[in-house]
Coordinates of C-alpha atoms and ligand atoms in Angstrom, one line a residue:
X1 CA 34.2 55.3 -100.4
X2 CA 32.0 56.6 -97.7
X3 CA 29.4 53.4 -98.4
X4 CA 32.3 50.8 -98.6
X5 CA 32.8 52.5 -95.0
X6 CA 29.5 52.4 -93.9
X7 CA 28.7 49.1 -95.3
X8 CA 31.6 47.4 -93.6
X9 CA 30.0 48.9 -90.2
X10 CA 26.9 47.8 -91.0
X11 CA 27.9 44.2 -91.1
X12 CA 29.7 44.2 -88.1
X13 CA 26.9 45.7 -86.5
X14 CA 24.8 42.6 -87.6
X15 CA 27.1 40.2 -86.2
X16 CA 27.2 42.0 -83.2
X17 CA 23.5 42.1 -82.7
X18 CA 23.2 38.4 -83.7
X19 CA 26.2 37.4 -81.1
X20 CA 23.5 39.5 -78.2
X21 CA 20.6 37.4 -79.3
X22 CA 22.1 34.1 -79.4
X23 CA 24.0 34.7 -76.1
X24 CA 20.2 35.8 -74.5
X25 CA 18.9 32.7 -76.3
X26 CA 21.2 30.7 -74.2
X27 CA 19.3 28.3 -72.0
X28 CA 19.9 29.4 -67.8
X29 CA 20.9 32.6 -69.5
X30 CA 20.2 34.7 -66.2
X31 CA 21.0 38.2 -68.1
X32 CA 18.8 38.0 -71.0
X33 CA 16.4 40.8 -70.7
X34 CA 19.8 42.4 -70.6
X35 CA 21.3 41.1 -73.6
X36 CA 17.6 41.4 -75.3
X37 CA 17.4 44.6 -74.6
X38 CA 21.0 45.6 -75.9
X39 CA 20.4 43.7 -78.8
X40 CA 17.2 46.0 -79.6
X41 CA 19.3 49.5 -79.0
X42 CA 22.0 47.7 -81.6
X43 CA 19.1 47.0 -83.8
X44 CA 17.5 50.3 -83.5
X45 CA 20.8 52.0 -84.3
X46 CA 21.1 49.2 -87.2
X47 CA 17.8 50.6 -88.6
X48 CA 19.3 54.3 -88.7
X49 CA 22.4 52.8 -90.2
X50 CA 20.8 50.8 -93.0
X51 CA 18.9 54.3 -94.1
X52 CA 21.7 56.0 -94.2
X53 CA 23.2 53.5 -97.3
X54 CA 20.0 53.9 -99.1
X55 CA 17.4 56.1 -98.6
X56 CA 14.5 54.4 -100.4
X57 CA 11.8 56.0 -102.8
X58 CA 8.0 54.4 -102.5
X59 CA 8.5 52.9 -106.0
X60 CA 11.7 51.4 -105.7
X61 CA 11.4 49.2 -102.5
X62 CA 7.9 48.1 -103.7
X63 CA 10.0 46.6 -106.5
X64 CA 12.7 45.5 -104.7
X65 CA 10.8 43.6 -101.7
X66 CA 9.4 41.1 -104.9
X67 CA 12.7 39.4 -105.2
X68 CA 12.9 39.5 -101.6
X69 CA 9.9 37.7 -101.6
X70 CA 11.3 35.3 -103.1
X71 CA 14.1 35.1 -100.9
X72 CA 12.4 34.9 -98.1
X73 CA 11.8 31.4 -99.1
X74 CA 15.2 30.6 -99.6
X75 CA 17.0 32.4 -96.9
X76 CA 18.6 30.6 -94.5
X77 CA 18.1 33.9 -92.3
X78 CA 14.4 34.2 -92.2
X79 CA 14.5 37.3 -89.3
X80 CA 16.9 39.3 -91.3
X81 CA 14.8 38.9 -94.6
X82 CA 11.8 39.6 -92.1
X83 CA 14.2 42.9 -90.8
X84 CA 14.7 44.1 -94.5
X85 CA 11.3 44.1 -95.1
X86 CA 10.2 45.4 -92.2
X87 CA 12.5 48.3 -92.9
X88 CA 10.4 48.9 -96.2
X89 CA 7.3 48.8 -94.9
X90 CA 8.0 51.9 -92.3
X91 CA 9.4 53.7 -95.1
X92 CA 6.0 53.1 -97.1
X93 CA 4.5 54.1 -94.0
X94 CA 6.4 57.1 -92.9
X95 CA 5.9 58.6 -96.7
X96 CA 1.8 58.2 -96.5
X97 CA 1.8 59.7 -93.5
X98 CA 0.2 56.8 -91.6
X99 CA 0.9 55.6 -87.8
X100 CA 0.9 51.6 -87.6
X101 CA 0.6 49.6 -84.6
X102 CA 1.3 46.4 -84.1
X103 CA -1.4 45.0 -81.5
X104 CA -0.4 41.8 -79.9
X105 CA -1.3 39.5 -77.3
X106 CA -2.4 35.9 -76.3
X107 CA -6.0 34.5 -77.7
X108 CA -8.7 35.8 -75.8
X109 CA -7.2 39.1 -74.6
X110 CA -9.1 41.3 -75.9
X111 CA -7.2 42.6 -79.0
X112 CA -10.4 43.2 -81.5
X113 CA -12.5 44.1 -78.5
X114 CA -10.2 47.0 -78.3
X115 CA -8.8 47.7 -81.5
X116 CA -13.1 47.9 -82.7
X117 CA -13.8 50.4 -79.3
X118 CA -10.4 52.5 -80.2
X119 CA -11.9 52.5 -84.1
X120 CA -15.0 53.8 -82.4
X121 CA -13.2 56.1 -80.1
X122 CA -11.7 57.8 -83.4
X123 CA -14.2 58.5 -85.6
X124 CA -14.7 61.5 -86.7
X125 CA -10.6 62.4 -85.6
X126 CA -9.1 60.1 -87.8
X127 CA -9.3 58.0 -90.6
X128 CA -8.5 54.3 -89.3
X129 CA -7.2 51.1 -91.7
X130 CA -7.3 47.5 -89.7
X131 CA -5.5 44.6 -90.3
X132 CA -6.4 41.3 -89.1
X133 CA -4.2 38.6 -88.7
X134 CA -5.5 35.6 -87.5
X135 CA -5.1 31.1 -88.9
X136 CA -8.5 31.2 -90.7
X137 CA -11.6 33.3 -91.3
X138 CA -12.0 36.9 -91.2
X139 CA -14.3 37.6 -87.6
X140 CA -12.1 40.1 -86.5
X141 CA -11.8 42.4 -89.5
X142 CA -15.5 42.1 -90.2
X143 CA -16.1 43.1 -86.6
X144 CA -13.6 46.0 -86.9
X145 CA -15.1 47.2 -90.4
X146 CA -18.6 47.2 -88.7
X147 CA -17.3 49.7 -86.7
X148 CA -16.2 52.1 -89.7
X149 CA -12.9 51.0 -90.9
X150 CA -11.3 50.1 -93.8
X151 CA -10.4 46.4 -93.0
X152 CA -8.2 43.7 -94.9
X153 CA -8.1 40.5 -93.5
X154 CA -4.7 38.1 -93.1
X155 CA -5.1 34.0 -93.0
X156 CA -1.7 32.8 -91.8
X157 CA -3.0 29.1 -91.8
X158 CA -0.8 27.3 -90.0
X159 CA 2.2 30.4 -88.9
X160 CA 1.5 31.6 -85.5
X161 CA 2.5 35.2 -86.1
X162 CA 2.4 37.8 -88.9
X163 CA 5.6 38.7 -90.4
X164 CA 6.4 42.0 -92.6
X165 CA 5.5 40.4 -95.5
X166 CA 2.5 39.6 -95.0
X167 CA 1.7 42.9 -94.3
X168 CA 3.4 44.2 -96.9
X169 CA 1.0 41.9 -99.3
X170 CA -2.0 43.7 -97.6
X171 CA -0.7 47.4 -97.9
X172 CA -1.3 46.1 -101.6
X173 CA -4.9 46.0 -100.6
X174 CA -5.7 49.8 -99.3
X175 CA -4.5 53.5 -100.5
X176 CA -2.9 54.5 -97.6
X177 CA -3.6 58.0 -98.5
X178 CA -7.0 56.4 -97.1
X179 CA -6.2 56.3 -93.8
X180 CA -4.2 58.2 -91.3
X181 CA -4.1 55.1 -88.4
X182 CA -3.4 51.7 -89.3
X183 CA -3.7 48.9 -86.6
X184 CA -2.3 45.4 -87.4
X185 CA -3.9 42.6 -85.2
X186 CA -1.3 40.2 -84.6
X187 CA -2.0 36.6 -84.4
X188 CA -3.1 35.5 -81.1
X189 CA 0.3 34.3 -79.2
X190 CA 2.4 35.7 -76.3
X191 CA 5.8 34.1 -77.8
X192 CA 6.7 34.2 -82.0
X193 CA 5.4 37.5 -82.9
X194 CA 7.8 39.7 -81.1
X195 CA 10.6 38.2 -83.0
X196 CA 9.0 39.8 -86.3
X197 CA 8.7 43.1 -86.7
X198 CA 6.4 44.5 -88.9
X199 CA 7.5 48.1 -89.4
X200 CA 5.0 49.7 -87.3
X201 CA 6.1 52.3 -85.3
X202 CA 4.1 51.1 -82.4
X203 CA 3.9 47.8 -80.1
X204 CA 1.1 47.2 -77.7
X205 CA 0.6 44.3 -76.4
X206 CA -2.7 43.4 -74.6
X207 CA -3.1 41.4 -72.0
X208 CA -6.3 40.2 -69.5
X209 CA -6.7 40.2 -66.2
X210 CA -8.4 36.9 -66.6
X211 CA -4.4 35.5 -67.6
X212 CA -3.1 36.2 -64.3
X213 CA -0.9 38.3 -62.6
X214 CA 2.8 36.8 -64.2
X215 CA 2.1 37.3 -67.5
X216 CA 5.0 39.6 -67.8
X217 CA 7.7 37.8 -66.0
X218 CA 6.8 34.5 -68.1
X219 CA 6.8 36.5 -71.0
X220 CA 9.6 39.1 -71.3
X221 CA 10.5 39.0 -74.7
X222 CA 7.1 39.8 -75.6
X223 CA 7.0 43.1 -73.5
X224 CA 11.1 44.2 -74.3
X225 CA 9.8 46.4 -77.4
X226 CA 6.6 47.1 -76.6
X227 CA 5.4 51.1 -75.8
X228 CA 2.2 50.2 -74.3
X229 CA 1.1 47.2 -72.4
X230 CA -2.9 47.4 -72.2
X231 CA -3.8 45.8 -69.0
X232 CA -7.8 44.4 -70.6
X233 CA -10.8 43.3 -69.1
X234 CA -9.4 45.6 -65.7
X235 CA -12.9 45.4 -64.1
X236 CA -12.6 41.5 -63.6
X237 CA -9.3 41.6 -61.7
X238 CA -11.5 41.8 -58.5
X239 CA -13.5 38.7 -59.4
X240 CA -10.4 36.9 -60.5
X241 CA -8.2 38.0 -57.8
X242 CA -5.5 39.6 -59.7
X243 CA -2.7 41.8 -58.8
X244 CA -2.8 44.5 -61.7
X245 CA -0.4 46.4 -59.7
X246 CA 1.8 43.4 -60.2
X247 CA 1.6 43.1 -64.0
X248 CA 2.5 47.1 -63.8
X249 CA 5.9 46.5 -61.8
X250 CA 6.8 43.8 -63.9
X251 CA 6.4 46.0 -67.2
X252 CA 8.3 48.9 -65.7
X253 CA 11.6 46.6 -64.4
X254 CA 11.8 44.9 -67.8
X255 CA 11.0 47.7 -70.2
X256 CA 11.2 51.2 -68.3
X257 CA 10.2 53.2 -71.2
X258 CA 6.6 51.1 -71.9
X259 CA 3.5 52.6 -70.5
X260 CA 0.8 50.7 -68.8
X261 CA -2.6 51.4 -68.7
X262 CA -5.3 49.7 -67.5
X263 CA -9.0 49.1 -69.8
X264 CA -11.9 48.0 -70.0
X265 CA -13.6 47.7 -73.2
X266 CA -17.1 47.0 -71.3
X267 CA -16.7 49.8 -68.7
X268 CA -14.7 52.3 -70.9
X269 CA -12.0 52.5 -68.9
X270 CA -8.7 54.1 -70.0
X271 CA -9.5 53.9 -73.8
X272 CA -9.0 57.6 -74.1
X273 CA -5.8 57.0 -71.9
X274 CA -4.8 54.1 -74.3
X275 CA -5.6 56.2 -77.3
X276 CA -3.6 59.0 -76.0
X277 CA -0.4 56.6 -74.4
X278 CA -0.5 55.5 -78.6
X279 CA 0.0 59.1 -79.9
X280 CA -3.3 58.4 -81.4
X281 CA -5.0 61.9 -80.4
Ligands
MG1 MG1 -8.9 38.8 -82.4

């Protein structure tokens, strides 16, 4: 009876949420980061509510997610077959004891730069898994394996983001009990990816100095759910005559809770910061 209760709740919550992201999807919609954002707290509360119906084992998702798989090609409702999977994959995380982070940003920012000198920056503290998403070849995770971890590579071909199950295809790949640190290189794009979440308890999105100083206001859904923005390639904002200070007060009046900080993978700069603002130390 309780379920049937809970259940019923459930589904209104989904409407709910879906009735705040179509509203902020609105063209000349002046109060979307509004709407975004109280779509996310319904959807974060959704996420709490959906456990509470069914509290999966390791085995039994694994099993359930392959007729989802299947769905997924079927359903009309690709984000909430992404969401449902999603779900699973933090639960397969959560129960191996492994932080994942979902690192995006546009092409050319600097993600395997910095995921490969935050690999670096952790050896011999943790035990690091990468996975690269990217249209074709595998660059990236061979780059990041050079520097030690355990890498599995993701071709989208023509998709311009990851999507959980993808990622759930590559958990396949490694023992978890492996690793302790798992970062997923997103594919390289400022718009689709933040409309899929992986199940990684952690969103950083990277961007360069060499992108200008509005890459936040002209891309706010991108920055609504991330934790860490990583302002890259900070000792070129002189020479490109960018206002990092700028890029910082955009972050902080669209998503108050997100940290910046401010790297350089050439220089060093704030990698032990960036580490840190992950929960990575
Ligand atoms: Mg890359």
């Amino acid at each position: 009876m309780a379920n049937r209760k809970l259940e019923d709740l459930v589904e209104h919550m989904r409407a709910e949420r879906n009735t705040l992201d179509n509203l902020a999807r609105e063209p000349d919609q002046v109060a979307r980061a509004d709407l975004m954002a109280a779509a996310r707290l319904l959807e974060r509360s959704l996420f709490h509510a959906e456990r509470a119906i069914s509290s999966p084992g390791i085995m039994e998702p694994i099993q359930a997610e392959e007729g989802e798989m299947l769905d997924i090609e079927i359903e009309e409702d690709l984000l909430e077959a992404n969401r449902k999977l999603a779900e699973v994959n933090r639960s397969i995380f959560a129960d191996h004891g492994v932080l994942a982070i979902d690192v995006m940003g546009a092409i050319g920012s600097g993600k395997t730069s910095l995921i490969a000198a935050m690999v670096e920056g952790l050896k011999g503290r943790a035990r690091v898994g990468m996975f690269g998403g990217d249209t074709a070849t595998s660059i990236d995770a061979d780059r990041v394996r050079e520097k030690g971890a355990l890498t599995v590579q993701i071709n989208t071909g023509k998709e311009c983001h990851l999507d959980a199950n993808l990622v759930r295809r590559a958990l396949e790949k490694i023992d978890l009990d492996d690793i302790d640190i798992l970062f997923i290189e997103n594919v390289g794009n400022l718009i689709c990816p933040s409309e899929f979440d992986l199940g990684c308890s952690k969103r950083v999105v990277v961007v360069s100095v060499t992108e200008g100083e509005s890459m936040v206001v002209k891309h706010p859904m991108m920055f609504l759910d991330a934790d860490v923005m990583a302002i890259n390639k900070v000792d070129m904002a002189e020479a490109f005559g960018t206002d990092v200070g700028k890029l910082e007060s955009d972050l902080a009046s669209i998503s108050p809770d997100a940290v910046a900080i401010r790297t350089s993978v050439r220089s060093g700069e704030g990698l032990e910061n960036l580490l840190d603002a992950l929960s990575l130390l």
